[in-house]
PDB file of C-alpha atoms in Angstrom:
ATOM      1  CA  PRO A   1     -22.304 -23.138  -4.815  1.00 37.00           C
ATOM      2  CA  PRO A   2     -22.097 -19.460  -5.789  1.00 41.00           C
ATOM      3  CA  ALA A   3     -22.593 -18.504  -9.393  1.00 40.00           C
ATOM      4  CA  ALA A   4     -19.455 -18.046 -11.447  1.00 40.00           C
ATOM      5  CA  GLY A   5     -20.318 -14.398 -11.987  1.00 40.00           C
ATOM      6  CA  ALA A   6     -20.292 -13.789  -8.228  1.00 41.00           C
ATOM      7  CA  VAL A   7     -16.821 -15.245  -7.907  1.00 42.00           C
ATOM      8  CA  GLY A   8     -15.577 -13.242 -10.883  1.00 46.00           C
ATOM      9  CA  ALA A   9     -17.042 -10.034  -9.488  1.00 50.00           C
ATOM     10  CA  ALA A  10     -15.300 -10.519  -6.152  1.00 50.00           C
ATOM     11  CA  GLY A  11     -12.041 -11.343  -7.937  1.00 63.00           C
ATOM     12  CA  SER A  12     -12.311  -8.115  -9.886  1.00 81.00           C
ATOM     13  CA  ASP A  13     -12.860  -6.306  -6.564  1.00 88.00           C
ATOM     14  CA  VAL A  14      -9.591  -7.765  -5.271  1.00 87.00           C
ATOM     15  CA  ALA A  15      -7.844  -6.626  -8.456  1.00 87.00           C
ATOM     16  CA  ARG A  16      -9.381  -3.156  -8.125  1.00 92.00           C
ATOM     17  CA  VAL A  17      -8.332  -2.785  -4.479  1.00 92.00           C
ATOM     18  CA  THR A  18      -4.862  -4.064  -5.324  1.00 90.00           C
ATOM     19  CA  ALA A  19      -4.627  -1.512  -8.144  1.00 93.00           C
ATOM     20  CA  GLU A  20      -5.608   1.234  -5.696  1.00 95.00           C
ATOM     21  CA  VAL A  21      -2.793   0.186  -3.348  1.00 94.00           C
ATOM     22  CA  GLN A  22      -0.324   0.231  -6.220  1.00 94.00           C
ATOM     23  CA  ALA A  23      -1.521   3.653  -7.349  1.00 94.00           C
ATOM     24  CA  GLY A  24      -1.136   5.050  -3.836  1.00 94.00           C
ATOM     25  CA  MET A  25       2.370   3.644  -3.560  1.00 93.00           C
ATOM     26  CA  ARG A  26       3.334   5.121  -6.928  1.00 94.00           C
ATOM     27  CA  ARG A  27       2.030   8.520  -5.801  1.00 94.00           C
ATOM     28  CA  PHE A  28       4.075   8.212  -2.625  1.00 94.00           C
ATOM     29  CA  GLU A  29       7.172   7.050  -4.499  1.00 93.00           C
ATOM     30  CA  ALA A  30       7.000  10.158  -6.683  1.00 92.00           C
ATOM     31  CA  LEU A  31       7.264  12.270  -3.511  1.00 93.00           C
ATOM     32  CA  LEU A  32      10.409  10.628  -2.112  1.00 92.00           C
ATOM     33  CA  PRO A  33      12.862  13.200  -3.558  1.00 92.00           C
ATOM     34  CA  GLN A  34      10.818  16.058  -2.092  1.00 92.00           C
ATOM     35  CA  LEU A  35      10.546  14.312   1.263  1.00 91.00           C
ATOM     36  CA  GLN A  36      14.326  14.249   1.519  1.00 88.00           C
ATOM     37  CA  GLN A  37      14.297  18.050   1.477  1.00 90.00           C
ATOM     38  CA  LEU A  38      12.047  18.353   4.532  1.00 91.00           C
ATOM     39  CA  PRO A  39      13.528  19.301   7.894  1.00 91.00           C
ATOM     40  CA  ARG A  40      13.989  16.326  10.186  1.00 91.00           C
ATOM     41  CA  ALA A  41      11.220  17.537  12.510  1.00 92.00           C
ATOM     42  CA  GLN A  42       8.778  17.309   9.609  1.00 91.00           C
ATOM     43  CA  PHE A  43      10.331  14.242   7.965  1.00 92.00           C
ATOM     44  CA  ASP A  44      10.444  11.949  11.006  1.00 93.00           C
ATOM     45  CA  PRO A  45       6.687  11.818  11.712  1.00 94.00           C
ATOM     46  CA  ILE A  46       6.056  11.049   8.045  1.00 94.00           C
ATOM     47  CA  ALA A  47       8.692   8.313   8.110  1.00 93.00           C
ATOM     48  CA  ASN A  48       7.192   6.865  11.284  1.00 94.00           C
ATOM     49  CA  GLU A  49       3.745   6.738   9.737  1.00 95.00           C
ATOM     50  CA  ALA A  50       5.204   5.226   6.566  1.00 94.00           C
ATOM     51  CA  GLN A  51       6.857   2.540   8.701  1.00 94.00           C
ATOM     52  CA  GLY A  52       3.509   1.702  10.310  1.00 95.00           C
ATOM     53  CA  LEU A  53       1.828   1.488   6.917  1.00 96.00           C
ATOM     54  CA  HIS A  54       4.654  -0.668   5.599  1.00 94.00           C
ATOM     55  CA  GLU A  55       4.322  -3.108   8.506  1.00 95.00           C
ATOM     56  CA  ARG A  56       0.569  -3.223   8.010  1.00 95.00           C
ATOM     57  CA  PHE A  57       0.999  -3.837   4.287  1.00 94.00           C
ATOM     58  CA  VAL A  58       3.409  -6.717   4.930  1.00 93.00           C
ATOM     59  CA  ARG A  59       0.843  -8.287   7.279  1.00 94.00           C
ATOM     60  CA  LEU A  60      -1.852  -7.828   4.628  1.00 92.00           C
ATOM     61  CA  GLN A  61       0.346  -9.485   2.014  1.00 89.00           C
ATOM     62  CA  GLN A  62       0.912 -12.416   4.358  1.00 90.00           C
ATOM     63  CA  ARG A  63      -2.804 -12.590   5.095  1.00 88.00           C
ATOM     64  CA  GLY A  64      -3.562 -12.496   1.380  1.00 88.00           C
ATOM     65  CA  THR A  65      -1.264 -15.460   0.848  1.00 86.00           C
ATOM     66  CA  GLN A  66      -3.038 -17.364   3.616  1.00 85.00           C
ATOM     67  CA  LEU A  67      -6.402 -16.621   2.033  1.00 84.00           C
ATOM     68  CA  GLY A  68      -5.254 -17.482  -1.485  1.00 80.00           C
ATOM     69  CA  ALA A  69      -4.878 -13.980  -2.918  1.00 72.00           C
ATOM     70  CA  ASP A  70      -1.452 -14.802  -4.286  1.00 70.00           C
ATOM     71  CA  GLY A  71      -2.667 -15.220  -7.861  1.00 70.00           C
ATOM     72  CA  ARG A  72      -2.003 -18.965  -7.980  1.00 75.00           C
ATOM     73  CA  GLY A  73      -5.666 -19.768  -8.279  1.00 74.00           C
ATOM     74  CA  PRO A  74      -9.116 -18.420  -7.564  1.00 77.00           C
ATOM     75  CA  MET A  75      -9.937 -17.476  -4.002  1.00 82.00           C
ATOM     76  CA  GLN A  76     -13.002 -18.842  -2.317  1.00 86.00           C
ATOM     77  CA  PRO A  77     -15.748 -16.178  -2.200  1.00 88.00           C
ATOM     78  CA  GLN A  78     -15.726 -15.995   1.606  1.00 89.00           C
ATOM     79  CA  ALA A  79     -11.919 -15.598   1.637  1.00 89.00           C
ATOM     80  CA  GLU A  80     -12.158 -12.854  -1.000  1.00 90.00           C
ATOM     81  CA  GLN A  81     -14.667 -10.922   1.054  1.00 92.00           C
ATOM     82  CA  GLU A  82     -12.546 -11.324   4.179  1.00 91.00           C
ATOM     83  CA  TYR A  83      -9.454 -10.093   2.337  1.00 91.00           C
ATOM     84  CA  LEU A  84     -11.347  -7.147   0.873  1.00 93.00           C
ATOM     85  CA  SER A  85     -12.638  -6.205   4.321  1.00 94.00           C
ATOM     86  CA  GLU A  86      -9.023  -6.004   5.490  1.00 93.00           C
ATOM     87  CA  MET A  87      -7.635  -4.281   2.388  1.00 94.00           C
ATOM     88  CA  ARG A  88     -10.223  -1.533   1.945  1.00 95.00           C
ATOM     89  CA  PRO A  89      -9.379   0.276   5.217  1.00 97.00           C
ATOM     90  CA  PHE A  90      -5.690   0.083   4.278  1.00 97.00           C
ATOM     91  CA  VAL A  91      -6.424   1.699   0.912  1.00 96.00           C
ATOM     92  CA  THR A  92      -8.319   4.484   2.674  1.00 96.00           C
ATOM     93  CA  ASP A  93      -5.491   5.049   5.151  1.00 97.00           C
ATOM     94  CA  LEU A  94      -2.785   4.907   2.465  1.00 97.00           C
ATOM     95  CA  SER A  95      -4.658   7.413   0.314  1.00 96.00           C
ATOM     96  CA  ALA A  96      -5.116   9.805   3.251  1.00 96.00           C
ATOM     97  CA  PHE A  97      -1.440   9.444   4.175  1.00 97.00           C
ATOM     98  CA  VAL A  98      -0.278  10.198   0.628  1.00 96.00           C
ATOM     99  CA  ALA A  99      -2.569  13.236   0.481  1.00 94.00           C
ATOM    100  CA  ARG A 100      -1.041  14.547   3.737  1.00 95.00           C
ATOM    101  CA  VAL A 101       2.472  13.961   2.397  1.00 95.00           C
ATOM    102  CA  GLU A 102       1.593  15.750  -0.849  1.00 93.00           C
ATOM    103  CA  GLN A 103       0.383  18.672   1.235  1.00 92.00           C
ATOM    104  CA  ALA A 104       3.530  18.597   3.412  1.00 91.00           C
ATOM    105  CA  VAL A 105       5.853  18.813   0.426  1.00 91.00           C
ATOM    106  CA  GLY A 106       3.663  21.276  -1.438  1.00 87.00           C
ATOM    107  CA  ALA A 107       2.884  18.886  -4.276  1.00 73.00           C
ATOM    108  CA  PRO A 108      -0.483  19.152  -5.980  1.00 69.00           C
ATOM    109  CA  ALA A 109      -2.680  16.216  -5.080  1.00 60.00           C
ATOM    110  CA  ALA A 110      -2.646  13.922  -8.068  1.00 56.00           C
ATOM    111  CA  ALA A 111      -5.353  11.675  -9.312  1.00 50.00           C
ATOM    112  CA  ALA A 112      -4.259   8.113  -8.750  1.00 46.00           C
ATOM    113  CA  PRO A 113      -2.933   6.666 -12.008  1.00 44.00           C
ATOM    114  CA  ALA A 114      -4.287   3.367 -13.237  1.00 41.00           C
ATOM    115  CA  ALA A 115      -2.253   0.370 -12.203  1.00 41.00           C
ATOM    116  CA  SER A 116      -0.594  -1.616 -14.929  1.00 41.00           C
ATOM    117  CA  GLN A 117      -0.203  -4.797 -12.864  1.00 39.00           C
ATOM    118  CA  PRO A 118      -2.796  -5.607 -10.215  1.00 38.00           C
ATOM    119  CA  ALA A 119      -0.390  -7.770  -8.201  1.00 39.00           C
ATOM    120  CA  GLY A 120       1.084  -5.418  -5.596  1.00 41.00           C
ATOM    121  CA  ALA A 121      -1.011  -6.515  -2.652  1.00 40.00           C
ATOM    122  CA  SER A 122      -1.502 -10.043  -3.856  1.00 39.00           C
ATOM    123  CA  GLY A 123       0.591 -11.489  -1.060  1.00 41.00           C
ATOM    124  CA  ARG A 124       3.408 -12.617  -3.328  1.00 38.00           C
ATOM    125  CA  GLY A 125       5.875 -10.324  -1.611  1.00 44.00           C
ATOM    126  CA  ASP A 126       7.786  -9.626  -4.827  1.00 45.00           C
ATOM    127  CA  THR A 127       6.767  -6.031  -5.397  1.00 51.00           C
ATOM    128  CA  TYR A 128       8.631  -2.826  -4.694  1.00 54.00           C
ATOM    129  CA  ASN A 129       7.280  -0.947  -1.712  1.00 63.00           C
ATOM    130  CA  PRO A 130       8.238   2.749  -1.590  1.00 64.00           C
ATOM    131  CA  LEU A 131       7.378   2.793   2.102  1.00 65.00           C
ATOM    132  CA  ASP A 132      10.459   0.600   2.562  1.00 62.00           C
ATOM    133  CA  ASP A 133      12.545   3.144   0.685  1.00 61.00           C
ATOM    134  CA  LEU A 134      11.472   5.966   2.968  1.00 60.00           C
ATOM    135  CA  VAL A 135      12.270   3.943   6.067  1.00 54.00           C
ATOM    136  CA  LEU A 136      15.735   3.144   4.710  1.00 56.00           C
ATOM    137  CA  ARG A 137      16.315   6.799   3.842  1.00 56.00           C
ATOM    138  CA  ARG A 138      15.186   7.779   7.333  1.00 53.00           C
ATOM    139  CA  LEU A 139      17.808   5.500   8.815  1.00 50.00           C
ATOM    140  CA  GLY A 140      20.386   7.261   6.654  1.00 54.00           C
ATOM    141  CA  LYS A 141      19.343  10.611   8.148  1.00 46.00           C
ATOM    142  CA  ALA A 142      19.853   9.390  11.723  1.00 40.00           C
TER     143      ALA A 142
END
């Protein structure tokens, strides 16, 4: 069996990646009022990309639940590594997306704030997702 330290280190990696997702979503959420001011031709592609990220995030949450990343108990080391291998590319894509949105609305790129609750991508499905908000607002603009 793996050493307890190895399991704890992987668990902290899951928490760190989850915190990065939460930080990216908070950065995006802060931009929602400015996004509403964009012309439709500029807003729609952003909303479409946000929808794709939202759908991907929902799948990752479901996958995290399947692998045991729902916070109900420790994940098996192999499951943790599998989950991390799926989450890390999402974090990269979310961060790049938020940076492009910040540029589109003329906001200075912000350093990602520290997350206060590392549960956003845990698979529990009980967290606010600002990507949802943008999609709903987009439907209101139709």
